[in-house]
Coordinates of C-alpha atoms in Angstrom, one line a residue:
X1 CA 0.0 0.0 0.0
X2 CA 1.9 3.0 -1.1
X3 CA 1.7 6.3 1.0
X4 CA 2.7 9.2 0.6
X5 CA 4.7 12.2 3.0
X6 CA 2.7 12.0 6.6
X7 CA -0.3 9.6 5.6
X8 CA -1.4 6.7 7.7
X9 CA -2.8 3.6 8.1
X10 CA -3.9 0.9 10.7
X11 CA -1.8 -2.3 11.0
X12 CA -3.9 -4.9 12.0
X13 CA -1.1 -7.5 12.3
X14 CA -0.2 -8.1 15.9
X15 CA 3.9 -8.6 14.8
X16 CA 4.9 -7.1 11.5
X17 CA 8.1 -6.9 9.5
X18 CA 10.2 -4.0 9.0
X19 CA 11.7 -3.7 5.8
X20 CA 14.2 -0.7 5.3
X21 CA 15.5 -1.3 1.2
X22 CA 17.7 0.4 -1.5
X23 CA 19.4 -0.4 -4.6
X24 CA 22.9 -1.0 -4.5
X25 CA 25.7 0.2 -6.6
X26 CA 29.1 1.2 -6.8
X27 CA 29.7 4.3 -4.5
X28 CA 26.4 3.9 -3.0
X29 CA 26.7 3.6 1.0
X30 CA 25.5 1.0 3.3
X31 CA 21.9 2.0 4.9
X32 CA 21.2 1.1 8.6
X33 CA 18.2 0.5 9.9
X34 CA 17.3 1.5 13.5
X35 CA 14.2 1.8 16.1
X36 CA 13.8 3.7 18.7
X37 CA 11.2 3.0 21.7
X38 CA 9.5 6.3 23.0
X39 CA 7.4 7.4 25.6
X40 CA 6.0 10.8 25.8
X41 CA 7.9 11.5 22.8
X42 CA 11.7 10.1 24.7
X43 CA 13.4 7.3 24.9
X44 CA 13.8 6.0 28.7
X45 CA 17.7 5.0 28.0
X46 CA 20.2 3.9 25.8
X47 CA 18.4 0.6 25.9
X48 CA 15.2 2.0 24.1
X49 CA 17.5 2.2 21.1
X50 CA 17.6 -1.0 19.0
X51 CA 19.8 -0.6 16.1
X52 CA 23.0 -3.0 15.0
X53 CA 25.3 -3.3 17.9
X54 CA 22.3 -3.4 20.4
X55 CA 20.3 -5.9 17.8
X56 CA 17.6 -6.8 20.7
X57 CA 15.4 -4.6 23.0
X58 CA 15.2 -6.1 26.7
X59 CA 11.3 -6.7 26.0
X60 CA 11.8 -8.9 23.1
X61 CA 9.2 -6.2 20.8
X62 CA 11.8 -5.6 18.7
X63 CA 14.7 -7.0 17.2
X64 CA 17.4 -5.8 14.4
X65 CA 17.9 -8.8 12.0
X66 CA 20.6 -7.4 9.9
X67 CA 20.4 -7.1 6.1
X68 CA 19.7 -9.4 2.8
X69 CA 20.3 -9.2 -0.9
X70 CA 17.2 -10.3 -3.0
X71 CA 16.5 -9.2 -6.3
X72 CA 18.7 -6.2 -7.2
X73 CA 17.7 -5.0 -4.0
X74 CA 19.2 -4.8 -0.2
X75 CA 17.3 -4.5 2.7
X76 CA 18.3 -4.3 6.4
X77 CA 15.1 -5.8 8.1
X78 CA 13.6 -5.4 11.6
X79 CA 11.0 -7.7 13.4
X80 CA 8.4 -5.6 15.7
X81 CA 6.3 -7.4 17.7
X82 CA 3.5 -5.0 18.5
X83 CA 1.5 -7.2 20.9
X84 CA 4.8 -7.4 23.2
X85 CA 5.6 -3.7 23.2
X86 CA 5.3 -2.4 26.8
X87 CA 2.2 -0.2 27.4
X88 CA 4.3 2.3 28.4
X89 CA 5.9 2.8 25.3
X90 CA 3.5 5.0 23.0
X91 CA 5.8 5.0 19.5
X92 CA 8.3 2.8 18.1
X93 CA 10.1 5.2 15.2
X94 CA 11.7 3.3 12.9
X95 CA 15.1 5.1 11.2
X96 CA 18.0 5.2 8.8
X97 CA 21.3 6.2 8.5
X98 CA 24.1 6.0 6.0
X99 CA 27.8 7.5 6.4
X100 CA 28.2 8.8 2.9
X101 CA 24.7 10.6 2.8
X102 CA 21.3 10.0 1.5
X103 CA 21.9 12.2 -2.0
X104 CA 23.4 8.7 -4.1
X105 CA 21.4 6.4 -2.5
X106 CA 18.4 5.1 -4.8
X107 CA 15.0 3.3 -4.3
X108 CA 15.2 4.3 -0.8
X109 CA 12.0 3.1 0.8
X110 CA 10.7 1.5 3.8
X111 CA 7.9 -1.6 3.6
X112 CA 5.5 -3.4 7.0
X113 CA 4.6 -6.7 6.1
X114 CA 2.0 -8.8 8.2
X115 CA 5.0 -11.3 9.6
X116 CA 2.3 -14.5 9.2
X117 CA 1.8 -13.9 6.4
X118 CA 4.2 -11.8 4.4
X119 CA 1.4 -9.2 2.9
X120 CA 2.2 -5.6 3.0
X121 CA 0.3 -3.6 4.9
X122 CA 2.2 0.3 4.2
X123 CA 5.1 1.0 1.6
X124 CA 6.8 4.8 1.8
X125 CA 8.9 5.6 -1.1
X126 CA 11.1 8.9 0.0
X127 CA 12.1 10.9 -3.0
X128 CA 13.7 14.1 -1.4
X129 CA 17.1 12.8 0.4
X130 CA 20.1 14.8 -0.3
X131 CA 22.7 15.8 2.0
X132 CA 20.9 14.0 5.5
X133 CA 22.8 10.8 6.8
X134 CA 19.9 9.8 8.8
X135 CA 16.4 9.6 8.3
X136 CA 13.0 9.0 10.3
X137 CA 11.5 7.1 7.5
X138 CA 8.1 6.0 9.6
X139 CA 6.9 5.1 13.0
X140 CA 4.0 2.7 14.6
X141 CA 2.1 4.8 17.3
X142 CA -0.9 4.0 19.5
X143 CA -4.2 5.6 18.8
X144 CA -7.3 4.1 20.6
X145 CA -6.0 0.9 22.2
X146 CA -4.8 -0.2 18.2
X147 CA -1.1 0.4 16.3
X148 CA -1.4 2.8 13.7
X149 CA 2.0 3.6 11.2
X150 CA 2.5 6.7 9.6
X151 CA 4.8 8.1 7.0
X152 CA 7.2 10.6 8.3
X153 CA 10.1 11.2 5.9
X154 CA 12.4 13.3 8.2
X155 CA 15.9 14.0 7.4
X156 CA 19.0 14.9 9.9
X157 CA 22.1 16.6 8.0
X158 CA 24.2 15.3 11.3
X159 CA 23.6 11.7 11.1
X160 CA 22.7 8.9 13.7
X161 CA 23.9 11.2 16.6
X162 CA 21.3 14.2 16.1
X163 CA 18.4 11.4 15.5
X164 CA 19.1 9.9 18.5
X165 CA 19.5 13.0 20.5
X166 CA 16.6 14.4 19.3
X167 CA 15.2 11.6 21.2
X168 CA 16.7 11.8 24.7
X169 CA 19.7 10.0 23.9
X170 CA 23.6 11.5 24.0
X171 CA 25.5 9.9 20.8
X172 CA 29.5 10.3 21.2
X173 CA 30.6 10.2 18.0
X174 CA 34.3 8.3 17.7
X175 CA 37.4 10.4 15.5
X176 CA 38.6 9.2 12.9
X177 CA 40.6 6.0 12.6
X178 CA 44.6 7.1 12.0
X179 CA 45.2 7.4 8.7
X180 CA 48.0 5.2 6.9
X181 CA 51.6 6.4 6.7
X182 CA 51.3 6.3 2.8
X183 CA 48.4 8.7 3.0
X184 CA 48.7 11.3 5.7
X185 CA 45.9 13.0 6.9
X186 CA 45.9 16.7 5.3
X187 CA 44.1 18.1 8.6
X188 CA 41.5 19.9 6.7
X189 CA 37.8 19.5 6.9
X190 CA 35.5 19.6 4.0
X191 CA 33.1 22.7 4.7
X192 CA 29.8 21.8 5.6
X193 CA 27.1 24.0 3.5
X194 CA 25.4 26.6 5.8
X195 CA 21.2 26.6 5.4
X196 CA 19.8 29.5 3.9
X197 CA 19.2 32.1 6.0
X198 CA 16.2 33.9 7.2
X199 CA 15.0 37.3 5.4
X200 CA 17.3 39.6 6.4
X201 CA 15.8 42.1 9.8
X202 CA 14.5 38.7 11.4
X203 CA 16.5 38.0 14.8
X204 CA 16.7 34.1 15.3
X205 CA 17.5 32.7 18.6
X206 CA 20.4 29.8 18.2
X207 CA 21.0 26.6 20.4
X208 CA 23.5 27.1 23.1
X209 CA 26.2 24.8 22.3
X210 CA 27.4 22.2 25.2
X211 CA 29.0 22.7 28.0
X212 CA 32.6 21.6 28.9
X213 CA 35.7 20.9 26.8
X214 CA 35.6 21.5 23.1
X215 CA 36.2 17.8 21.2
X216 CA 39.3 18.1 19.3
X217 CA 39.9 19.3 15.9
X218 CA 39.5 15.8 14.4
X219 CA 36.5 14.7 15.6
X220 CA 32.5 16.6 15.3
X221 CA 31.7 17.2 18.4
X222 CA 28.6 15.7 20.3
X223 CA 25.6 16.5 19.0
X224 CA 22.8 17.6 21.8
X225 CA 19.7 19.3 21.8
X226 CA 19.0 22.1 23.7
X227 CA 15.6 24.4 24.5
X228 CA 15.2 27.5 22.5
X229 CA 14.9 31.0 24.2
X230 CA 12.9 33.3 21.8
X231 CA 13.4 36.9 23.4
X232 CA 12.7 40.5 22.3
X233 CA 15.7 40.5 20.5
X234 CA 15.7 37.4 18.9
X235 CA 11.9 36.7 18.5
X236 CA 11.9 34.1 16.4
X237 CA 13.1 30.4 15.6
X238 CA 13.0 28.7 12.2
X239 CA 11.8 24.8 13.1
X240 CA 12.9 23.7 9.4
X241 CA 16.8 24.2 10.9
X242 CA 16.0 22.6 14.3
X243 CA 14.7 19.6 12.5
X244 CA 11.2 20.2 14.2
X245 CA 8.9 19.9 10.7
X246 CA 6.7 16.5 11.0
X247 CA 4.8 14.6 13.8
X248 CA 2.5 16.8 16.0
X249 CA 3.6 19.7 18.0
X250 CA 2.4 20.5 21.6
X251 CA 1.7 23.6 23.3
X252 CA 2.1 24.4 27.1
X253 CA 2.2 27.1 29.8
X254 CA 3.6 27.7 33.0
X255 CA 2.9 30.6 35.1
X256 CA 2.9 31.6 38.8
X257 CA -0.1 34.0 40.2
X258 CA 0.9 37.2 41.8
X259 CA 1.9 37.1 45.5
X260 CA 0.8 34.0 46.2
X261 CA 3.9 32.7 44.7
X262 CA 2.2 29.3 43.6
X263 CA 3.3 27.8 40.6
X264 CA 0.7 26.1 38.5
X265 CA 2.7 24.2 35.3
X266 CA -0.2 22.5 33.2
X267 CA -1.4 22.8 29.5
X268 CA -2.4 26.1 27.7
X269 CA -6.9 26.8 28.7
X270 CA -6.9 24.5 31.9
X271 CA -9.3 25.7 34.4
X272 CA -10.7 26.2 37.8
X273 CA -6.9 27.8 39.0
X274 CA -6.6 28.7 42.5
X275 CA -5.0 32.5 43.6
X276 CA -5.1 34.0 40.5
X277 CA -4.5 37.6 40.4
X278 CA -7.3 39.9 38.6
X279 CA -6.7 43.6 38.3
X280 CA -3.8 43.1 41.1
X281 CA -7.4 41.5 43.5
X282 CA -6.1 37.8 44.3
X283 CA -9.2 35.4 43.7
X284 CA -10.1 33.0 46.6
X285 CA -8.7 29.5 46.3
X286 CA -12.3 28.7 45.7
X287 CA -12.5 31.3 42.5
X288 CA -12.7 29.8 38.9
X289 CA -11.0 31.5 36.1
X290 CA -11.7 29.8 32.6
X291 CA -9.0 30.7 30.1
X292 CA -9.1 29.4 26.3
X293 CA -6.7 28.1 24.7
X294 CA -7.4 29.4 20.7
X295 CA -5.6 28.9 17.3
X296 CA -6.6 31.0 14.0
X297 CA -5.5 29.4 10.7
X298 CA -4.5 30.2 7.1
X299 CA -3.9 27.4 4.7
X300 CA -2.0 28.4 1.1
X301 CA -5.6 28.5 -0.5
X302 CA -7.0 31.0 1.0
X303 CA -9.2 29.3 3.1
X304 CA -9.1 30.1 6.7
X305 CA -10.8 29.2 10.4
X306 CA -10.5 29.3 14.2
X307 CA -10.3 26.3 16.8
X308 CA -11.7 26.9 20.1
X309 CA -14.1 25.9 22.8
X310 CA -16.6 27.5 21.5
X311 CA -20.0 26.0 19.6
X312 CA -17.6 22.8 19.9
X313 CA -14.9 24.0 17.4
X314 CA -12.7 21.9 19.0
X315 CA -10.7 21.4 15.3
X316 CA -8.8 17.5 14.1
X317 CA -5.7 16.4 13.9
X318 CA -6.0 13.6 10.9
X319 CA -8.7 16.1 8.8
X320 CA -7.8 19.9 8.3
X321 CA -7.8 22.3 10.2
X322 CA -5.0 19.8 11.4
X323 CA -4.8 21.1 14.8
X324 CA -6.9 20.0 17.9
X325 CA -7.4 21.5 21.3
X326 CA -8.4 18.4 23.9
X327 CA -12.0 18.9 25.0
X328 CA -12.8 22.0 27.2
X329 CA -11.4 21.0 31.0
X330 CA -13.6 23.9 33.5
X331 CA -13.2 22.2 36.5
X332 CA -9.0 21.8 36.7
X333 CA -9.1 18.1 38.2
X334 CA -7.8 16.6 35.0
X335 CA -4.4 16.4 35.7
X336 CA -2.9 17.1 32.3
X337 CA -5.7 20.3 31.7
X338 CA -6.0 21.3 28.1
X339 CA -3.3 20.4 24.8
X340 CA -3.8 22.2 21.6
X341 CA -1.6 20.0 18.9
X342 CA -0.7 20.9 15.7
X343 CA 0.2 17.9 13.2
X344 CA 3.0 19.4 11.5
X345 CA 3.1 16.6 8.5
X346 CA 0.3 18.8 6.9
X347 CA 2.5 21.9 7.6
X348 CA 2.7 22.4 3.9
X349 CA -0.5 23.7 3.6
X350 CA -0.5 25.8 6.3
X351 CA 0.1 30.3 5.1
X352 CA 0.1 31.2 9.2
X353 CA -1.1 29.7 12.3
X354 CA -1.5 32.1 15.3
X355 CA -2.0 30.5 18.8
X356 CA -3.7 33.2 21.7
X357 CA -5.3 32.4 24.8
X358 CA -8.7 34.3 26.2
X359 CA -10.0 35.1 29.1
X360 CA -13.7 33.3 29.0
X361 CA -14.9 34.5 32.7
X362 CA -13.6 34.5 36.2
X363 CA -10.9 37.3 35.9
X364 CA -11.3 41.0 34.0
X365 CA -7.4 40.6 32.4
X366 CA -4.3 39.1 32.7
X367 CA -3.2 41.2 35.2
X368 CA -0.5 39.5 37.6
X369 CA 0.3 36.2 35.8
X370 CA 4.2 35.3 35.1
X371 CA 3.9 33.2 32.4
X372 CA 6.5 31.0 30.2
X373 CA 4.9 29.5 26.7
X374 CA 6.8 26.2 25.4
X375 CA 5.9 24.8 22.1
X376 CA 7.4 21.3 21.8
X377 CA 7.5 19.6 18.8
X378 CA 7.8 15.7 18.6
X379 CA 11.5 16.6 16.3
X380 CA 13.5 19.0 17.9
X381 CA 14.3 21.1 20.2
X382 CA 11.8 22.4 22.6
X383 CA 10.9 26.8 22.0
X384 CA 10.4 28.8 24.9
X385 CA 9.4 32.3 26.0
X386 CA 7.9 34.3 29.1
X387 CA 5.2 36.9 28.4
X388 CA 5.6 40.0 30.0
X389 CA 3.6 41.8 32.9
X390 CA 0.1 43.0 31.7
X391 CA -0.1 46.5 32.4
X392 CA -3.5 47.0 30.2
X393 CA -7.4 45.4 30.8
X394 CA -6.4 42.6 28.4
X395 CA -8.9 39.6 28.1
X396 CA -6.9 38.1 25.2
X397 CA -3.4 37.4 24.6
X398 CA -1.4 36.6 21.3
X399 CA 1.0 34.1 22.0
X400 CA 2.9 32.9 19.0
X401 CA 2.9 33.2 15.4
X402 CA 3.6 30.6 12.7
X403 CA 4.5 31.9 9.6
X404 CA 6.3 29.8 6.1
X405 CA 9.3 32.5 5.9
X406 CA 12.0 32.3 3.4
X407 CA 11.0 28.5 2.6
X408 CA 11.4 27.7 6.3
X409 CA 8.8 26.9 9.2
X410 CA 9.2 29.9 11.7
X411 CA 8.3 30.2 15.0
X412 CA 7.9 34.1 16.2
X413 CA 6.9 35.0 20.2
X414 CA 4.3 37.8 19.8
X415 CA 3.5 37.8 23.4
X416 CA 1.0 40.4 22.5
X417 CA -2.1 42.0 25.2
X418 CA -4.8 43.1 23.2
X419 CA -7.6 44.8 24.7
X420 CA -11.6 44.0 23.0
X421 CA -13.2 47.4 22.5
X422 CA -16.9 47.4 24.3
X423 CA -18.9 45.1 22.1
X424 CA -15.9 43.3 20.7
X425 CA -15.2 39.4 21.9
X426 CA -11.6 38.4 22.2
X427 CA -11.4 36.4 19.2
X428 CA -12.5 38.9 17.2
X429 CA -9.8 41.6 18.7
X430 CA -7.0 39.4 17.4
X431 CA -8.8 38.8 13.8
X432 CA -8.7 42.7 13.9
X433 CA -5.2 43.1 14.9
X434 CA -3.4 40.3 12.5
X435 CA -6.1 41.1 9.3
X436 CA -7.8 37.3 9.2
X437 CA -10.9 38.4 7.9
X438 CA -13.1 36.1 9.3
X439 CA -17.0 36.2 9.8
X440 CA -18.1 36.3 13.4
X441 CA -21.2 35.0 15.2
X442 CA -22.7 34.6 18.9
X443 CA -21.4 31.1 20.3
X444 CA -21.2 30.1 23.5
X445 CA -19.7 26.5 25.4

């Protein structure tokens, strides 16, 4: 069943067969194959990682069984038990890598097959490798007690060390072997080509780099993943360089209330939060404040839209708009509160999402909240920012804006208090202020 970029499909076999393939030739490098175990989007060890020196995961789901010729073709094959993954475990991503880079490799696809009975259940075909010498080719996941397997086709310019990173693991890479006495080494590197930049007048924040010695001269240095500080002077983030363009992308805040110096860390539009500050008044711990967590969308077509609680415009995630805010959480004793997701393997045909938050009832503004917004996407690095003090009667607050900017996926903090004139709702405000042109009706929860 071929599929193409970010499609997917249920696997109804309870073990399936993994098959990573290319065609070989002369010049052409070898192609690993590789899996990875993940829960909440991380590995729990080195141990979750299953690739040709650690052939064998401790459960016995999965297995690397090395590679075979047949046909013109080579493939390097996993076995995946799905009925013996641990529950814990929510994804298994399945991976490639080769030394020499992706660019001459040819027919490079990845294939499930039912392992009864040898029928394939999901073929990918990835067309667009170039420079990346590793790849997150697919990935089973769980979605209503069944295994599902999607299409993911994600490349990583800095090999099987920034996949496995990206994942929670730290990947030393080894130098060079010494060179023989016949042919000394020159000591020079071959440049490695720098991404395109953003439009010029566009601050980006960077990745810290690691802490504690340098590696030497002859070897990369460790590849880690770090979280992202947009600021005022560097605003924004392009996800595109940080490898953060597929799977779904989760949004969060953290803030502490006034005085009261309790610190509430929970999803974007929970509820029910107890010492908030109002207008500087602290509510009692028995006071309900119901916040909203809200998207507006743009897709390249024209067409546009809003998800929020309201008249149950609660979005999807496998059916545009392609994001989804959880169902609408007023009372705060769910435990995770509210997620709004965006599934950035449709982020294609997205123009510009903006993500705000409202004020529904229980406070008059935003007035003495210290708040931090993370967006995390499932690959790469974690983006952060606080929102400064609101000084103004806000009810809604622009929180981040994502925009296709010179080819690349951009994050930019706006961390923006808007105030409704009388008559105006919230969502409205911020269709105003960033020119959405939407039609707006009465609707209530």
């Amino acid at each position: 069943m071929p599929m193409l970029k970010g499609g997917h499909v249920p696997v109804p076999a309870p073990a399936v067969r993994v098959e990573l393939g290319w065609r070989p030739a002369p010049g052409v490098p070898d192609v690993d194959a590789s899996a990875l175990l993940l829960v909440s989007g991380r590995v729990r060890g080195d141990a979750d990682f299953v690739f040709h020196n650690q052939p064998a995961h401790a459960s016995g789901a999965v297995r690397h069984e090395g590679r075979r010729a047949a046909g013109g073709a080579m493939t390097d094959v996993l076995a995946v038990d799905l009925a013996a993954v641990e529950p814990a475990v929510e994804t298994v991503v399945l991976a490639a890598s080769a030394d020499g880079g992706f660019g001459a490799v040819r027919g490079l696809h990845i294939r499930v097959l039912a392992a009864a009975t040898g029928a394939e259940l999901a073929r990918f075909d990835s067309t667009d490798a170039t420079t990346e010498t590793a790849f997150v080719l697919g990935e089973f996941y769980r979605r209503d007690g069944a295994w599902r397997f999607r299409a993911v086709g994600q490349g990583y310019a800095n090999g099987l060390a920034g996949l496995a990173t990206d994942f929670g693991i730290c990947v030393e890479e080894e130098p060079p072997a010494p060179p023989a006495p016949a042919a000394p080494y020159s000591g020079q590197v071959p440049p490695v080509p720098a991404p395109p930049p953003l439009p010029a007048g566009q601050p980006v924040a960077s990745i810290p780099p690691p802490s504690g010695q340098p590696a030497p001269a002859s070897a990369p240095p460790p590849v880690r993943r770090a979280k992202v500080t947009l600021t005022k002077d560097a605003p924004a983030v392009s996800l595109t360089k940080q490898g953060g363009t597929s799977g779904t992308m989760r949004v969060n805040l953290n803030w502490s209330a006034g005085s009261t110096g309790r610190r509430f860390t929970k999803k974007l539009g929970r509820r029910a939060m107890e010492a908030l500050g109002a207008r500087g008044a602290l509510l009692p711990p028995s006071g309900d404040i119901d916040l909203d967590l809200c998207a507006l969308y743009e897709f390249t077509d024209g067409s546009a839209g809003v998800v929020h609680p309201l008249a149950d415009a609660f979005g999807a995630l496998d059916a545009p708009p392609y994001i989804r805010l959880d169902r609408d959480d007023r009372t705060g004793a769910v435990e995770t509160g509210e997620n709004l997701t965006v599934n950035l393997d449709h982020q294609a045909r997205f123009r510009r999402i903006l993500i705000f938050v409202t004020i529904y009832a229980g406070a008059r503004s935003f007035d003495g909240l210290n708040a931090t917004v993370t967006l995390q996407p499932r690959h790469g690095a974690p983006v952060e920012f606080s929102l400064d003090a609101c000084t103004v009667p806000s009810t809604v607050c622009a929180l981040a804006l994502i925009t296709h900017t010179g080819g690349e996926l951009v994050v930019r903090r706006e961390a923006r208090y808007l105030v409704p004139e009388p008559g105006i709702s919230p969502q409205r405000t911020v269709d105003r202020a960033y020119g959405w042109g939407l039609t707006w009706s009465p609707a209530g929860k």
